[in-house]
Coordinates of C-alpha atoms and ligand atoms in Angstrom, one line a residue:
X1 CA -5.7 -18.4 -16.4
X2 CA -9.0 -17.4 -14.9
X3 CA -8.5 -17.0 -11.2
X4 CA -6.3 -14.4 -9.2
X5 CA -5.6 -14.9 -5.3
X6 CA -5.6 -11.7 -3.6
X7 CA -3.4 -11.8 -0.7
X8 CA -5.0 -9.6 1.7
X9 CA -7.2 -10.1 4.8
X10 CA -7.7 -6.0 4.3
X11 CA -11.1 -5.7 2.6
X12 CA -10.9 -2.2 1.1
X13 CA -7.7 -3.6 -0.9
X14 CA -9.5 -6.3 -2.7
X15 CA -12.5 -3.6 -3.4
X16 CA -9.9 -1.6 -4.9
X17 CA -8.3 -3.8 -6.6
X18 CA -11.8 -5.7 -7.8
X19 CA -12.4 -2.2 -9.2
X20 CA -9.4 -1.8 -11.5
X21 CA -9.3 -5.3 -13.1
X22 CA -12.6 -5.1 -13.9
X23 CA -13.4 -6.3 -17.6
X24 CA -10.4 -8.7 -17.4
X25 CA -12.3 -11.6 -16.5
X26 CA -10.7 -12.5 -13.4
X27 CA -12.4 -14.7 -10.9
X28 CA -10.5 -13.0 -7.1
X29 CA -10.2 -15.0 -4.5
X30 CA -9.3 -14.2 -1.1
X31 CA -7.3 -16.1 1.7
X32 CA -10.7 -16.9 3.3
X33 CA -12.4 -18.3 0.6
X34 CA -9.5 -20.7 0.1
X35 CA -9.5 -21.1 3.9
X36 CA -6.0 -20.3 3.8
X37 CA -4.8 -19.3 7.6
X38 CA -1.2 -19.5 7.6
X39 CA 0.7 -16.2 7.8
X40 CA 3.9 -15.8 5.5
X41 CA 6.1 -13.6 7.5
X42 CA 6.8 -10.1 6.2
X43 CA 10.5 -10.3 7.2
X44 CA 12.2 -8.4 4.0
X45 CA 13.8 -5.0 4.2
X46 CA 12.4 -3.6 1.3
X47 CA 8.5 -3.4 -0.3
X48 CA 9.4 -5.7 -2.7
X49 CA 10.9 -8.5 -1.2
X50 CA 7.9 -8.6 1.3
X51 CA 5.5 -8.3 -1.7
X52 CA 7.3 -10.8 -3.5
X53 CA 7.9 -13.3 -0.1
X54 CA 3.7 -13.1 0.6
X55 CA 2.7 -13.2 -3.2
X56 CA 5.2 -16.7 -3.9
X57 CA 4.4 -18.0 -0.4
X58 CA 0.6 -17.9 -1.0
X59 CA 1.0 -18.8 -4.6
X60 CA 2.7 -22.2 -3.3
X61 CA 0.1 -22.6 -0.9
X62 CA -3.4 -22.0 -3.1
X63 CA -1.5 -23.4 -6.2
X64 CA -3.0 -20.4 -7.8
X65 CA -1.7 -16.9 -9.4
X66 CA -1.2 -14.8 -6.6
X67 CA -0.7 -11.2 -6.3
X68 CA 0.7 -9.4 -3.1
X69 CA 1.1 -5.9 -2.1
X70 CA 3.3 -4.3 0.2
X71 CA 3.1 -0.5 0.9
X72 CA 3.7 2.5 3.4
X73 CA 5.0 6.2 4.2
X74 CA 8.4 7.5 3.4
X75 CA 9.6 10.5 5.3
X76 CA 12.8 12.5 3.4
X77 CA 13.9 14.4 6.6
X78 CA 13.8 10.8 8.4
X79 CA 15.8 9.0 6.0
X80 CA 13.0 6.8 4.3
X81 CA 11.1 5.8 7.2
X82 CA 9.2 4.6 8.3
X83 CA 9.2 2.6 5.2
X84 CA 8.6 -1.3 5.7
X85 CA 8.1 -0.7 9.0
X86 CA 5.2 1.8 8.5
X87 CA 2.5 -0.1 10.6
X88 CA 4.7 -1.1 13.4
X89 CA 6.5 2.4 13.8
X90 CA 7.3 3.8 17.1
X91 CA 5.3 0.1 18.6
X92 CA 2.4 2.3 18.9
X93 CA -1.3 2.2 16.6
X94 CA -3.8 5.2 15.5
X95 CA -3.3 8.0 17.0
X96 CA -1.2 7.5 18.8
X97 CA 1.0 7.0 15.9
X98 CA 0.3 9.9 14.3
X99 CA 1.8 11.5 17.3
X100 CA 4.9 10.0 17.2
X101 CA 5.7 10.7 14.2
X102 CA 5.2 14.4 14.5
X103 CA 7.3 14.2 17.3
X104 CA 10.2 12.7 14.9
X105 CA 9.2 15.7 12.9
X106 CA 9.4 18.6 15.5
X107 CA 12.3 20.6 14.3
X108 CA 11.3 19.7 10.5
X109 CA 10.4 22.9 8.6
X110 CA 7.2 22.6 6.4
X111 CA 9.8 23.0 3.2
X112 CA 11.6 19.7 4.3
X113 CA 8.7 17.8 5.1
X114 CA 8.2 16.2 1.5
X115 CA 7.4 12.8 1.7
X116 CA 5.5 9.8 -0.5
X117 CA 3.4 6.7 -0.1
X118 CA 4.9 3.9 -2.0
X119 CA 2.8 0.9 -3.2
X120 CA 5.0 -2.1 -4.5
X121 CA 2.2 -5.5 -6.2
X122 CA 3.8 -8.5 -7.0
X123 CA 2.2 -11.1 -9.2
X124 CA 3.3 -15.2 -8.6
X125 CA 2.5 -17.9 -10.8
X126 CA 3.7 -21.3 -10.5
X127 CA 6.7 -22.1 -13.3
X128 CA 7.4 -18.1 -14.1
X129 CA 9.4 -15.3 -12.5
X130 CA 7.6 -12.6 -10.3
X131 CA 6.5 -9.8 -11.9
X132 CA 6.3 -6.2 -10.3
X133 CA 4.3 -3.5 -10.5
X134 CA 4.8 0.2 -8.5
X135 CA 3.0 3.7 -7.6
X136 CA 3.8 6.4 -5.9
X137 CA 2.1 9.2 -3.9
X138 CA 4.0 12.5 -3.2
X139 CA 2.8 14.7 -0.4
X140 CA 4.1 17.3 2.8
X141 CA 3.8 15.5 6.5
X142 CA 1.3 18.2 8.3
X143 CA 1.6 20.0 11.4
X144 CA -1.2 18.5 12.6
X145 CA -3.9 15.5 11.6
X146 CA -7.0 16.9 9.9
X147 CA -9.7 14.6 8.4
X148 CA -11.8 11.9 9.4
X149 CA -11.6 9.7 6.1
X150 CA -9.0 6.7 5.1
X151 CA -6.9 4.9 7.3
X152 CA -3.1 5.3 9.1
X153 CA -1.0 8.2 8.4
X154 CA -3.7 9.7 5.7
X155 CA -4.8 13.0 8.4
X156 CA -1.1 13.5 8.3
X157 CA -0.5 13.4 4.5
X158 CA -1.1 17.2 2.7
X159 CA -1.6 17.2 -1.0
X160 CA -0.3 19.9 -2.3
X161 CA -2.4 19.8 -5.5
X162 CA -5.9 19.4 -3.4
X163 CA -5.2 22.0 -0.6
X164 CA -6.3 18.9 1.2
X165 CA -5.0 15.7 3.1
X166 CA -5.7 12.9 2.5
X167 CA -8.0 11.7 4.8
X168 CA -10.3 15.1 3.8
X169 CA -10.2 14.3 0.2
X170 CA -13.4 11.3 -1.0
X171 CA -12.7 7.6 -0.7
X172 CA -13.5 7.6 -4.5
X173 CA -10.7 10.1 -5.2
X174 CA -8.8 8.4 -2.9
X175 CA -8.5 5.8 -5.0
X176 CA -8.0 7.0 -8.2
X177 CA -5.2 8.8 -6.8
X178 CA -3.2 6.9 -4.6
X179 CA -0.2 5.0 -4.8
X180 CA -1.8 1.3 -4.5
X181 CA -4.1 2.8 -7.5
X182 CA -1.2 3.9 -9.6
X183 CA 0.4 0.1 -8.9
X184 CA -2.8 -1.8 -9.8
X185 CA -3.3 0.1 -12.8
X186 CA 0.6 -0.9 -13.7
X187 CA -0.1 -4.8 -12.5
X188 CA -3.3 -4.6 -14.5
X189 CA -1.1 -4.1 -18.0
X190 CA 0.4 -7.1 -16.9
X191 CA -2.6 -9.3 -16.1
X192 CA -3.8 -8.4 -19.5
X193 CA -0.7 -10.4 -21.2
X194 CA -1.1 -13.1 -19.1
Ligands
ITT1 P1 -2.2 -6.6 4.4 O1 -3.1 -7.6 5.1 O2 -2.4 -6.5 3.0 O3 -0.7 -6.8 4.8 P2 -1.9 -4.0 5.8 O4 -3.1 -3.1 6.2 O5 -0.9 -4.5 6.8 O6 -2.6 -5.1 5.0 P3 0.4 -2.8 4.3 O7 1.3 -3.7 5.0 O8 0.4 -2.7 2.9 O9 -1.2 -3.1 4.7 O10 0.5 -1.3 4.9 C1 1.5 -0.9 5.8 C2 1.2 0.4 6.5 O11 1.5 1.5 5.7 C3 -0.2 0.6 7.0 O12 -0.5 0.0 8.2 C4 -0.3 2.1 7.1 O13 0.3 2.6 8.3 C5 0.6 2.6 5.9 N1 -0.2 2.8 4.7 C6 -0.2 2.1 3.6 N2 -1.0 2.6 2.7 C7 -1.6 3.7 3.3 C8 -2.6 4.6 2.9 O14 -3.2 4.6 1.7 N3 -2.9 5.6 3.8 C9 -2.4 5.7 5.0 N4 -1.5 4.8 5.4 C10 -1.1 3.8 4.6

């Protein structure tokens, strides 16, 4: 096997992710180089199911080894969400999301504000089960954004360790850190016994 479809029309995944599987002699492709433009619904309840329905759907459409990724923001004091739902949350984008959610948060003290990025890959090949791979992120929802840097709830995400959020710390840290990181260094170990 000498060719992986990344299932992603997010660019700064597939740098990532081109980054850690260095060495492995992978050939990626992307959905646009195969001129695949079908969507395959995100319609599970959990990360994995959507990573496994996107990374067997476009698996059975490129004929090729696929891996997926499904990921977003678990809030303790709100139950686990928004979970799967984290880029559709409150039907609002950007900053406006941001906003929302600290207004879900309002009478959350900062010791019950605890809450983690989860990154769930899966990895399809034609005639063998899906295989998983998962990170994690831990962190305290802020009081208020700070940071220009990253994407989504980042401004909002303190780490404790770096006196910092997330969107103040550098890309490069970024992504030696974070929870899609920690997965694709997990879905790497399994790439390697493929
Ligand atoms: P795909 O094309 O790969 O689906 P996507 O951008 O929709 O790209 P996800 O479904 O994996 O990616 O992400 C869902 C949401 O979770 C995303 O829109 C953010 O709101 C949030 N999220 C995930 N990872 C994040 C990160 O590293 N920093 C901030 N927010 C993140």
């Amino acid at each position: 096997m000498h060719e992986l479809l990344i299932a992603t029309h997010n660019p700064g995944k597939l740098r990532e992710f081109a980054a850690i599987f260095a060495g492995l002699g992978l050939t990626l492709r992307t959905l646009d180089d195969l001129g695949i433009t079908e969507d395959v619904e995100e319609t599970g309840a959990t990360f994995e199911e959507n990573a496994r329905l996107k990374a067997e759907g476009y698996a059975a459409l490129s004929g090729l080894p696929t891996l997926a990724d499904d990921s977003g923001l678990e809030v303790a004091a709100l139950g686990g969400a928004p979970g799967v739902y984290s880029a559709r949350y409150g039907g609002v984008k950007g900053a406006a999301q941001l906003q929302y959610l600290l207004d879900q948060m309002q009478d959350v003290p900062w010791h019950q504000r605890v809450a983690r990025f989860v990154c769930v890959i899966a990895l399809a090949r034609p005639g063998h089960p899906t295989q998983f791979a998962q990170g994690t992120l831990s962190g305290v929802i802020e009081l208020a954004p700070r940071g220009e840097g990253g994407f989504g709830y980042d401004p909002l995400f303190y780490l404790l360790d770096e006196d910092k959020t997330l969107a103040e710390v550098p890309a490069a840290h970024k992504n030696q850190i974070s929870h899609r990181a920690e997965a694709a260094r997990a879905a790497r170990a399994i790439l390697e016994q493929w």
